[in-house]
Amino acid sequence: DTGVSQDPRHKITKRGQNVTFRCDPISEHNRLYWYRQTLGQGPEFLTYFQNEAQLEKSRLLSDRFSAERPKGSFSTLEIQRTEQGDSAMYLCASSPSFRDGSYEQYFGPGTRLTVT
Amino acid sequence: GDSVTQMEGPVTLSEEAFLTINCTYTATGYPSLFWYVQYPGEGLQLLLKATKADDKGSNKGFEATYRKETTSFHLEKGSVQVSDSAVYFCALIKAAGNKLTFGGGTRVLVKP
């Protein structure tokens, strides 16, 4: 069990550029989640996948954001035309099937995005 | 909507002191409750959980009891160490739910 991995760990980009982040979940976890965490705040839910299907999206996920999980394994989160307000830590989590009455979510180290 | 409120930090303690971090929630139904910890430079780690009323979650000397009557899930540790310095997040997830709702986090600093 190698844990959830995310790439890159840090990204600095200029306003207006597009960025893409990757998340590799724990193998055999069929659920994958994206969250955003701004400085001094708790993570906020963005979207989640069950296998390759994107089943829920937050209102925080504007039209400039798109997420995919094409083969039900890794996922990508793309932000188009970045804005300074997009600067945050983007967290990925995965979970196995329902166990012990809840879906435990295991988090990756995050990708810190800075938009200049 | 669902929400989690936890005490603001920072909380500064001396080693071996007693730690308590208050957490209350608002949610319909019977959510599962969690405490996550984020050490400096690291990702979120699940510390403990409770899935029904009166359950007590425990791990690494930390404990929290799911109190439905007061909608609370306070985190406690009897004797903290410097290595417990971190940010602690209380969170909930609805039954068979899809997303965690987090509190704002409480930074704890333990001094030797």
PDB file of C-alpha atoms in Angstrom:
ATOM      1  CA  ASP A   1       0.000   0.000   0.000  1.00  0.00           C
ATOM      2  CA  THR A   2       1.925   2.998  -1.271  1.00  0.00           C
ATOM      3  CA  GLY A   3      -0.621   5.651  -0.378  1.00  0.00           C
ATOM      4  CA  VAL A   4      -2.193   8.373  -2.475  1.00  0.00           C
ATOM      5  CA  SER A   5       0.310  10.268  -4.581  1.00  0.00           C
ATOM      6  CA  GLN A   6      -0.054  13.638  -6.275  1.00  0.00           C
ATOM      7  CA  ASP A   7       2.011  15.367  -8.892  1.00  0.00           C
ATOM      8  CA  PRO A   8       3.361  17.993  -8.954  1.00  0.00           C
ATOM      9  CA  ARG A   9       3.755  18.916  -5.299  1.00  0.00           C
ATOM     10  CA  HIS A  10       4.152  22.582  -6.143  1.00  0.00           C
ATOM     11  CA  LYS A  11       3.107  24.619  -9.161  1.00  0.00           C
ATOM     12  CA  ILE A  12       3.682  28.294  -9.812  1.00  0.00           C
ATOM     13  CA  THR A  13       1.899  29.726 -12.806  1.00  0.00           C
ATOM     14  CA  LYS A  14       0.981  33.070 -14.244  1.00  0.00           C
ATOM     15  CA  ARG A  15      -2.587  34.281 -14.300  1.00  0.00           C
ATOM     16  CA  GLY A  16      -4.375  33.115 -17.398  1.00  0.00           C
ATOM     17  CA  GLN A  17      -2.351  29.944 -17.881  1.00  0.00           C
ATOM     18  CA  ASN A  18      -3.784  26.436 -17.731  1.00  0.00           C
ATOM     19  CA  VAL A  19      -2.579  23.886 -15.194  1.00  0.00           C
ATOM     20  CA  THR A  20      -3.178  20.179 -14.730  1.00  0.00           C
ATOM     21  CA  PHE A  21      -2.663  18.108 -11.621  1.00  0.00           C
ATOM     22  CA  ARG A  22      -2.521  14.342 -11.326  1.00  0.00           C
ATOM     23  CA  CYS A  23      -3.640  12.040  -8.526  1.00  0.00           C
ATOM     24  CA  ASP A  24      -2.865   8.341  -8.194  1.00  0.00           C
ATOM     25  CA  PRO A  25      -5.136   6.738  -5.604  1.00  0.00           C
ATOM     26  CA  ILE A  26      -4.412   3.707  -3.487  1.00  0.00           C
ATOM     27  CA  SER A  27      -4.728   0.740  -5.787  1.00  0.00           C
ATOM     28  CA  GLU A  28      -8.156  -0.897  -5.811  1.00  0.00           C
ATOM     29  CA  HIS A  29      -9.821   2.122  -4.212  1.00  0.00           C
ATOM     30  CA  ASN A  30     -12.845   2.745  -6.384  1.00  0.00           C
ATOM     31  CA  ARG A  31     -13.699   6.194  -4.989  1.00  0.00           C
ATOM     32  CA  LEU A  32     -11.583   9.276  -5.611  1.00  0.00           C
ATOM     33  CA  TYR A  33     -12.142  12.797  -4.291  1.00  0.00           C
ATOM     34  CA  TRP A  34     -10.741  16.261  -4.931  1.00  0.00           C
ATOM     35  CA  TYR A  35     -10.706  18.979  -2.264  1.00  0.00           C
ATOM     36  CA  ARG A  36      -9.318  22.497  -2.134  1.00  0.00           C
ATOM     37  CA  GLN A  37      -7.717  23.976   0.966  1.00  0.00           C
ATOM     38  CA  THR A  38      -6.909  27.654   1.304  1.00  0.00           C
ATOM     39  CA  LEU A  39      -4.528  28.971   3.927  1.00  0.00           C
ATOM     40  CA  GLY A  40      -5.880  28.651   7.437  1.00  0.00           C
ATOM     41  CA  GLN A  41      -9.055  26.879   6.359  1.00  0.00           C
ATOM     42  CA  GLY A  42     -10.304  23.337   6.290  1.00  0.00           C
ATOM     43  CA  PRO A  43     -10.495  21.449   2.987  1.00  0.00           C
ATOM     44  CA  GLU A  44     -13.570  22.020   0.834  1.00  0.00           C
ATOM     45  CA  PHE A  45     -15.053  19.341  -1.376  1.00  0.00           C
ATOM     46  CA  LEU A  46     -14.774  19.830  -5.130  1.00  0.00           C
ATOM     47  CA  THR A  47     -15.785  16.580  -6.798  1.00  0.00           C
ATOM     48  CA  TYR A  48     -15.732  12.806  -6.552  1.00  0.00           C
ATOM     49  CA  PHE A  49     -15.599   9.760  -8.790  1.00  0.00           C
ATOM     50  CA  GLN A  50     -16.767   6.238  -8.365  1.00  0.00           C
ATOM     51  CA  ASN A  51     -14.623   4.287 -10.762  1.00  0.00           C
ATOM     52  CA  GLU A  52     -14.606   6.401 -13.933  1.00  0.00           C
ATOM     53  CA  ALA A  53     -17.947   8.128 -13.302  1.00  0.00           C
ATOM     54  CA  GLN A  54     -17.956  11.643 -11.896  1.00  0.00           C
ATOM     55  CA  LEU A  55     -20.950  11.526  -9.580  1.00  0.00           C
ATOM     56  CA  GLU A  56     -20.931  14.858  -7.773  1.00  0.00           C
ATOM     57  CA  LYS A  57     -19.506  18.320  -8.324  1.00  0.00           C
ATOM     58  CA  SER A  58     -19.470  21.207  -5.878  1.00  0.00           C
ATOM     59  CA  ARG A  59     -20.618  24.690  -6.798  1.00  0.00           C
ATOM     60  CA  LEU A  60     -16.988  25.638  -6.141  1.00  0.00           C
ATOM     61  CA  LEU A  61     -16.066  23.819  -9.323  1.00  0.00           C
ATOM     62  CA  SER A  62     -16.557  26.578 -11.850  1.00  0.00           C
ATOM     63  CA  ASP A  63     -16.592  26.080 -15.615  1.00  0.00           C
ATOM     64  CA  ARG A  64     -12.849  26.642 -15.656  1.00  0.00           C
ATOM     65  CA  PHE A  65     -12.297  23.461 -13.676  1.00  0.00           C
ATOM     66  CA  SER A  66     -12.552  19.986 -15.128  1.00  0.00           C
ATOM     67  CA  ALA A  67     -11.714  16.623 -13.626  1.00  0.00           C
ATOM     68  CA  GLU A  68     -11.389  13.247 -15.247  1.00  0.00           C
ATOM     69  CA  ARG A  69     -10.727   9.682 -14.245  1.00  0.00           C
ATOM     70  CA  PRO A  70     -10.647   7.980 -17.624  1.00  0.00           C
ATOM     71  CA  LYS A  71      -9.923   4.390 -16.651  1.00  0.00           C
ATOM     72  CA  GLY A  72     -11.055   4.418 -13.079  1.00  0.00           C
ATOM     73  CA  SER A  73      -7.482   4.624 -11.809  1.00  0.00           C
ATOM     74  CA  PHE A  74      -5.598   7.943 -11.771  1.00  0.00           C
ATOM     75  CA  SER A  75      -7.388  11.276 -12.019  1.00  0.00           C
ATOM     76  CA  THR A  76      -6.520  14.685 -13.394  1.00  0.00           C
ATOM     77  CA  LEU A  77      -7.769  18.101 -12.357  1.00  0.00           C
ATOM     78  CA  GLU A  78      -7.360  20.886 -14.891  1.00  0.00           C
ATOM     79  CA  ILE A  79      -7.816  24.578 -14.253  1.00  0.00           C
ATOM     80  CA  GLN A  80      -8.116  26.776 -17.311  1.00  0.00           C
ATOM     81  CA  ARG A  81      -7.345  30.501 -17.372  1.00  0.00           C
ATOM     82  CA  THR A  82      -6.087  30.495 -13.804  1.00  0.00           C
ATOM     83  CA  GLU A  83      -6.916  33.383 -11.498  1.00  0.00           C
ATOM     84  CA  GLN A  84      -5.162  34.528  -8.363  1.00  0.00           C
ATOM     85  CA  GLY A  85      -8.115  33.240  -6.334  1.00  0.00           C
ATOM     86  CA  ASP A  86      -7.259  29.729  -7.498  1.00  0.00           C
ATOM     87  CA  SER A  87      -4.127  29.774  -5.358  1.00  0.00           C
ATOM     88  CA  ALA A  88      -4.639  26.973  -2.835  1.00  0.00           C
ATOM     89  CA  MET A  89      -3.637  23.448  -1.894  1.00  0.00           C
ATOM     90  CA  TYR A  90      -5.445  20.876  -4.010  1.00  0.00           C
ATOM     91  CA  LEU A  91      -5.931  17.618  -2.168  1.00  0.00           C
ATOM     92  CA  CYS A  92      -6.816  14.234  -3.545  1.00  0.00           C
ATOM     93  CA  ALA A  93      -8.242  11.395  -1.481  1.00  0.00           C
ATOM     94  CA  SER A  94      -9.371   7.868  -2.180  1.00  0.00           C
ATOM     95  CA  SER A  95     -11.500   5.368  -0.343  1.00  0.00           C
ATOM     96  CA  PRO A  96     -12.307   1.695  -0.579  1.00  0.00           C
ATOM     97  CA  SER A  97     -15.760   0.234  -0.576  1.00  0.00           C
ATOM     98  CA  PHE A  98     -18.066   1.052   2.313  1.00  0.00           C
ATOM     99  CA  ARG A  99     -16.530  -0.361   5.479  1.00  0.00           C
ATOM    100  CA  ASP A 100     -17.384  -0.151   9.134  1.00  0.00           C
ATOM    101  CA  GLY A 101     -20.310   2.107   8.361  1.00  0.00           C
ATOM    102  CA  SER A 102     -18.340   4.836   6.653  1.00  0.00           C
ATOM    103  CA  TYR A 103     -16.137   5.580   3.743  1.00  0.00           C
ATOM    104  CA  GLU A 104     -12.691   6.288   5.192  1.00  0.00           C
ATOM    105  CA  GLN A 105     -10.836   8.673   2.963  1.00  0.00           C
ATOM    106  CA  TYR A 106      -7.061   8.586   2.627  1.00  0.00           C
ATOM    107  CA  PHE A 107      -5.412  11.800   1.535  1.00  0.00           C
ATOM    108  CA  GLY A 108      -2.419  12.534  -0.636  1.00  0.00           C
ATOM    109  CA  PRO A 109       0.188  15.190   0.182  1.00  0.00           C
ATOM    110  CA  GLY A 110      -1.503  17.782  -2.012  1.00  0.00           C
ATOM    111  CA  THR A 111      -0.455  20.077  -4.850  1.00  0.00           C
ATOM    112  CA  ARG A 112       0.188  23.647  -3.827  1.00  0.00           C
ATOM    113  CA  LEU A 113      -0.779  26.063  -6.602  1.00  0.00           C
ATOM    114  CA  THR A 114       0.424  29.650  -6.636  1.00  0.00           C
ATOM    115  CA  VAL A 115      -0.969  31.957  -9.306  1.00  0.00           C
ATOM    116  CA  THR A 116       1.052  35.117  -9.810  1.00  0.00           C
TER     117      THR A 116
ATOM    118  CA  GLY B   1     -26.328  22.631   4.971  1.00  0.00           C
ATOM    119  CA  ASP B   2     -23.936  20.533   6.983  1.00  0.00           C
ATOM    120  CA  SER B   3     -21.279  22.340   8.982  1.00  0.00           C
ATOM    121  CA  VAL B   4     -18.536  21.714  11.525  1.00  0.00           C
ATOM    122  CA  THR B   5     -17.331  24.275  14.033  1.00  0.00           C
ATOM    123  CA  GLN B   6     -14.155  23.848  16.018  1.00  0.00           C
ATOM    124  CA  MET B   7     -12.307  26.066  18.415  1.00  0.00           C
ATOM    125  CA  GLU B   8      -9.889  28.489  16.899  1.00  0.00           C
ATOM    126  CA  GLY B   9      -6.233  28.230  17.628  1.00  0.00           C
ATOM    127  CA  PRO B  10      -3.486  28.387  18.113  1.00  0.00           C
ATOM    128  CA  VAL B  11      -3.536  26.325  21.252  1.00  0.00           C
ATOM    129  CA  THR B  12      -0.186  26.454  23.023  1.00  0.00           C
ATOM    130  CA  LEU B  13       0.597  23.856  25.661  1.00  0.00           C
ATOM    131  CA  SER B  14       3.524  22.557  27.622  1.00  0.00           C
ATOM    132  CA  GLU B  15       4.612  18.953  27.223  1.00  0.00           C
ATOM    133  CA  GLU B  16       2.547  16.514  29.330  1.00  0.00           C
ATOM    134  CA  ALA B  17      -0.372  18.944  29.564  1.00  0.00           C
ATOM    135  CA  PHE B  18      -3.966  17.910  28.891  1.00  0.00           C
ATOM    136  CA  LEU B  19      -5.345  18.783  25.478  1.00  0.00           C
ATOM    137  CA  THR B  20      -8.945  19.284  24.498  1.00  0.00           C
ATOM    138  CA  ILE B  21     -10.206  20.628  21.182  1.00  0.00           C
ATOM    139  CA  ASN B  22     -13.911  21.337  20.951  1.00  0.00           C
ATOM    140  CA  CYS B  23     -15.881  20.323  17.882  1.00  0.00           C
ATOM    141  CA  THR B  24     -19.601  20.680  17.247  1.00  0.00           C
ATOM    142  CA  TYR B  25     -21.530  19.865  14.117  1.00  0.00           C
ATOM    143  CA  THR B  26     -24.780  20.552  12.322  1.00  0.00           C
ATOM    144  CA  ALA B  27     -26.138  17.836  10.088  1.00  0.00           C
ATOM    145  CA  THR B  28     -29.327  15.970   9.401  1.00  0.00           C
ATOM    146  CA  GLY B  29     -29.472  12.282  10.095  1.00  0.00           C
ATOM    147  CA  TYR B  30     -26.623  10.341  11.633  1.00  0.00           C
ATOM    148  CA  PRO B  31     -23.260  11.355  10.230  1.00  0.00           C
ATOM    149  CA  SER B  32     -19.952   9.645  10.876  1.00  0.00           C
ATOM    150  CA  LEU B  33     -17.429  11.862  12.632  1.00  0.00           C
ATOM    151  CA  PHE B  34     -13.684  12.078  12.154  1.00  0.00           C
ATOM    152  CA  TRP B  35     -10.588  13.772  13.426  1.00  0.00           C
ATOM    153  CA  TYR B  36      -7.796  14.307  10.917  1.00  0.00           C
ATOM    154  CA  VAL B  37      -4.320  15.600  11.729  1.00  0.00           C
ATOM    155  CA  GLN B  38      -1.965  17.507   9.480  1.00  0.00           C
ATOM    156  CA  TYR B  39       1.670  17.584  10.565  1.00  0.00           C
ATOM    157  CA  PRO B  40       3.903  20.329   9.155  1.00  0.00           C
ATOM    158  CA  GLY B  41       4.643  19.698   5.499  1.00  0.00           C
ATOM    159  CA  GLU B  42       2.514  16.551   5.339  1.00  0.00           C
ATOM    160  CA  GLY B  43      -0.920  15.542   4.112  1.00  0.00           C
ATOM    161  CA  LEU B  44      -4.025  14.890   6.152  1.00  0.00           C
ATOM    162  CA  GLN B  45      -3.976  11.705   8.198  1.00  0.00           C
ATOM    163  CA  LEU B  46      -7.000  10.062   9.728  1.00  0.00           C
ATOM    164  CA  LEU B  47      -6.542  10.128  13.509  1.00  0.00           C
ATOM    165  CA  LEU B  48      -9.767   8.533  14.711  1.00  0.00           C
ATOM    166  CA  LYS B  49     -13.419   8.113  13.869  1.00  0.00           C
ATOM    167  CA  ALA B  50     -16.840   7.275  15.328  1.00  0.00           C
ATOM    168  CA  THR B  51     -19.775   6.108  13.283  1.00  0.00           C
ATOM    169  CA  LYS B  52     -22.695   6.210  15.722  1.00  0.00           C
ATOM    170  CA  ALA B  53     -23.862   7.913  18.880  1.00  0.00           C
ATOM    171  CA  ASP B  54     -21.869   7.141  22.032  1.00  0.00           C
ATOM    172  CA  ASP B  55     -19.063   5.514  20.048  1.00  0.00           C
ATOM    173  CA  LYS B  56     -15.605   6.420  21.270  1.00  0.00           C
ATOM    174  CA  GLY B  57     -12.813   6.671  18.743  1.00  0.00           C
ATOM    175  CA  SER B  58      -9.248   6.366  19.981  1.00  0.00           C
ATOM    176  CA  ASN B  59      -5.751   6.307  18.535  1.00  0.00           C
ATOM    177  CA  LYS B  60      -2.241   7.310  19.660  1.00  0.00           C
ATOM    178  CA  GLY B  61      -3.555   8.384  23.070  1.00  0.00           C
ATOM    179  CA  PHE B  62      -6.245  10.621  21.552  1.00  0.00           C
ATOM    180  CA  GLU B  63      -9.929  10.018  22.240  1.00  0.00           C
ATOM    181  CA  ALA B  64     -13.231  11.499  21.110  1.00  0.00           C
ATOM    182  CA  THR B  65     -16.798  10.470  21.927  1.00  0.00           C
ATOM    183  CA  TYR B  66     -19.715  10.953  19.559  1.00  0.00           C
ATOM    184  CA  ARG B  67     -22.340  12.859  21.577  1.00  0.00           C
ATOM    185  CA  LYS B  68     -25.535  13.154  19.605  1.00  0.00           C
ATOM    186  CA  GLU B  69     -27.411  15.019  22.321  1.00  0.00           C
ATOM    187  CA  THR B  70     -24.891  17.860  22.208  1.00  0.00           C
ATOM    188  CA  THR B  71     -23.863  17.309  18.556  1.00  0.00           C
ATOM    189  CA  SER B  72     -20.257  17.269  19.650  1.00  0.00           C
ATOM    190  CA  PHE B  73     -17.077  15.255  19.062  1.00  0.00           C
ATOM    191  CA  HIS B  74     -14.421  16.841  21.265  1.00  0.00           C
ATOM    192  CA  LEU B  75     -10.844  15.589  20.936  1.00  0.00           C
ATOM    193  CA  GLU B  76      -8.810  14.902  24.083  1.00  0.00           C
ATOM    194  CA  LYS B  77      -5.367  13.682  25.008  1.00  0.00           C
ATOM    195  CA  GLY B  78      -4.187  13.293  28.553  1.00  0.00           C
ATOM    196  CA  SER B  79      -0.499  14.062  28.093  1.00  0.00           C
ATOM    197  CA  VAL B  80       0.720  15.758  24.932  1.00  0.00           C
ATOM    198  CA  GLN B  81       4.178  15.532  23.424  1.00  0.00           C
ATOM    199  CA  VAL B  82       6.107  17.952  21.259  1.00  0.00           C
ATOM    200  CA  SER B  83       5.460  15.577  18.364  1.00  0.00           C
ATOM    201  CA  ASP B  84       1.715  16.254  18.691  1.00  0.00           C
ATOM    202  CA  SER B  85       2.242  19.761  17.340  1.00  0.00           C
ATOM    203  CA  ALA B  86       0.046  19.887  14.244  1.00  0.00           C
ATOM    204  CA  VAL B  87      -3.228  21.173  12.856  1.00  0.00           C
ATOM    205  CA  TYR B  88      -6.261  19.110  13.845  1.00  0.00           C
ATOM    206  CA  PHE B  89      -9.426  18.993  11.741  1.00  0.00           C
ATOM    207  CA  CYS B  90     -12.834  17.753  12.797  1.00  0.00           C
ATOM    208  CA  ALA B  91     -14.995  16.453   9.956  1.00  0.00           C
ATOM    209  CA  LEU B  92     -18.245  14.672   9.218  1.00  0.00           C
ATOM    210  CA  ILE B  93     -19.658  12.575   6.441  1.00  0.00           C
ATOM    211  CA  LYS B  94     -23.314  11.735   5.991  1.00  0.00           C
ATOM    212  CA  ALA B  95     -24.410   8.114   6.064  1.00  0.00           C
ATOM    213  CA  ALA B  96     -23.348   6.537   2.776  1.00  0.00           C
ATOM    214  CA  GLY B  97     -22.213  10.028   1.863  1.00  0.00           C
ATOM    215  CA  ASN B  98     -19.744  11.221  -0.679  1.00  0.00           C
ATOM    216  CA  LYS B  99     -17.904  14.127   0.834  1.00  0.00           C
ATOM    217  CA  LEU B 100     -16.261  15.151   4.040  1.00  0.00           C
ATOM    218  CA  THR B 101     -17.287  18.459   5.579  1.00  0.00           C
ATOM    219  CA  PHE B 102     -14.410  19.910   7.580  1.00  0.00           C
ATOM    220  CA  GLY B 103     -14.091  22.424  10.342  1.00  0.00           C
ATOM    221  CA  GLY B 104     -11.601  25.240  10.019  1.00  0.00           C
ATOM    222  CA  GLY B 105      -8.806  23.431  11.859  1.00  0.00           C
ATOM    223  CA  THR B 106      -7.091  24.062  15.178  1.00  0.00           C
ATOM    224  CA  ARG B 107      -3.353  24.554  15.326  1.00  0.00           C
ATOM    225  CA  VAL B 108      -1.722  22.996  18.387  1.00  0.00           C
ATOM    226  CA  LEU B 109       1.781  23.898  19.490  1.00  0.00           C
ATOM    227  CA  VAL B 110       3.383  21.847  22.244  1.00  0.00           C
ATOM    228  CA  LYS B 111       6.444  23.362  23.856  1.00  0.00           C
ATOM    229  CA  PRO B 112       9.071  21.300  25.674  1.00  0.00           C
TER     230      PRO B 112
END
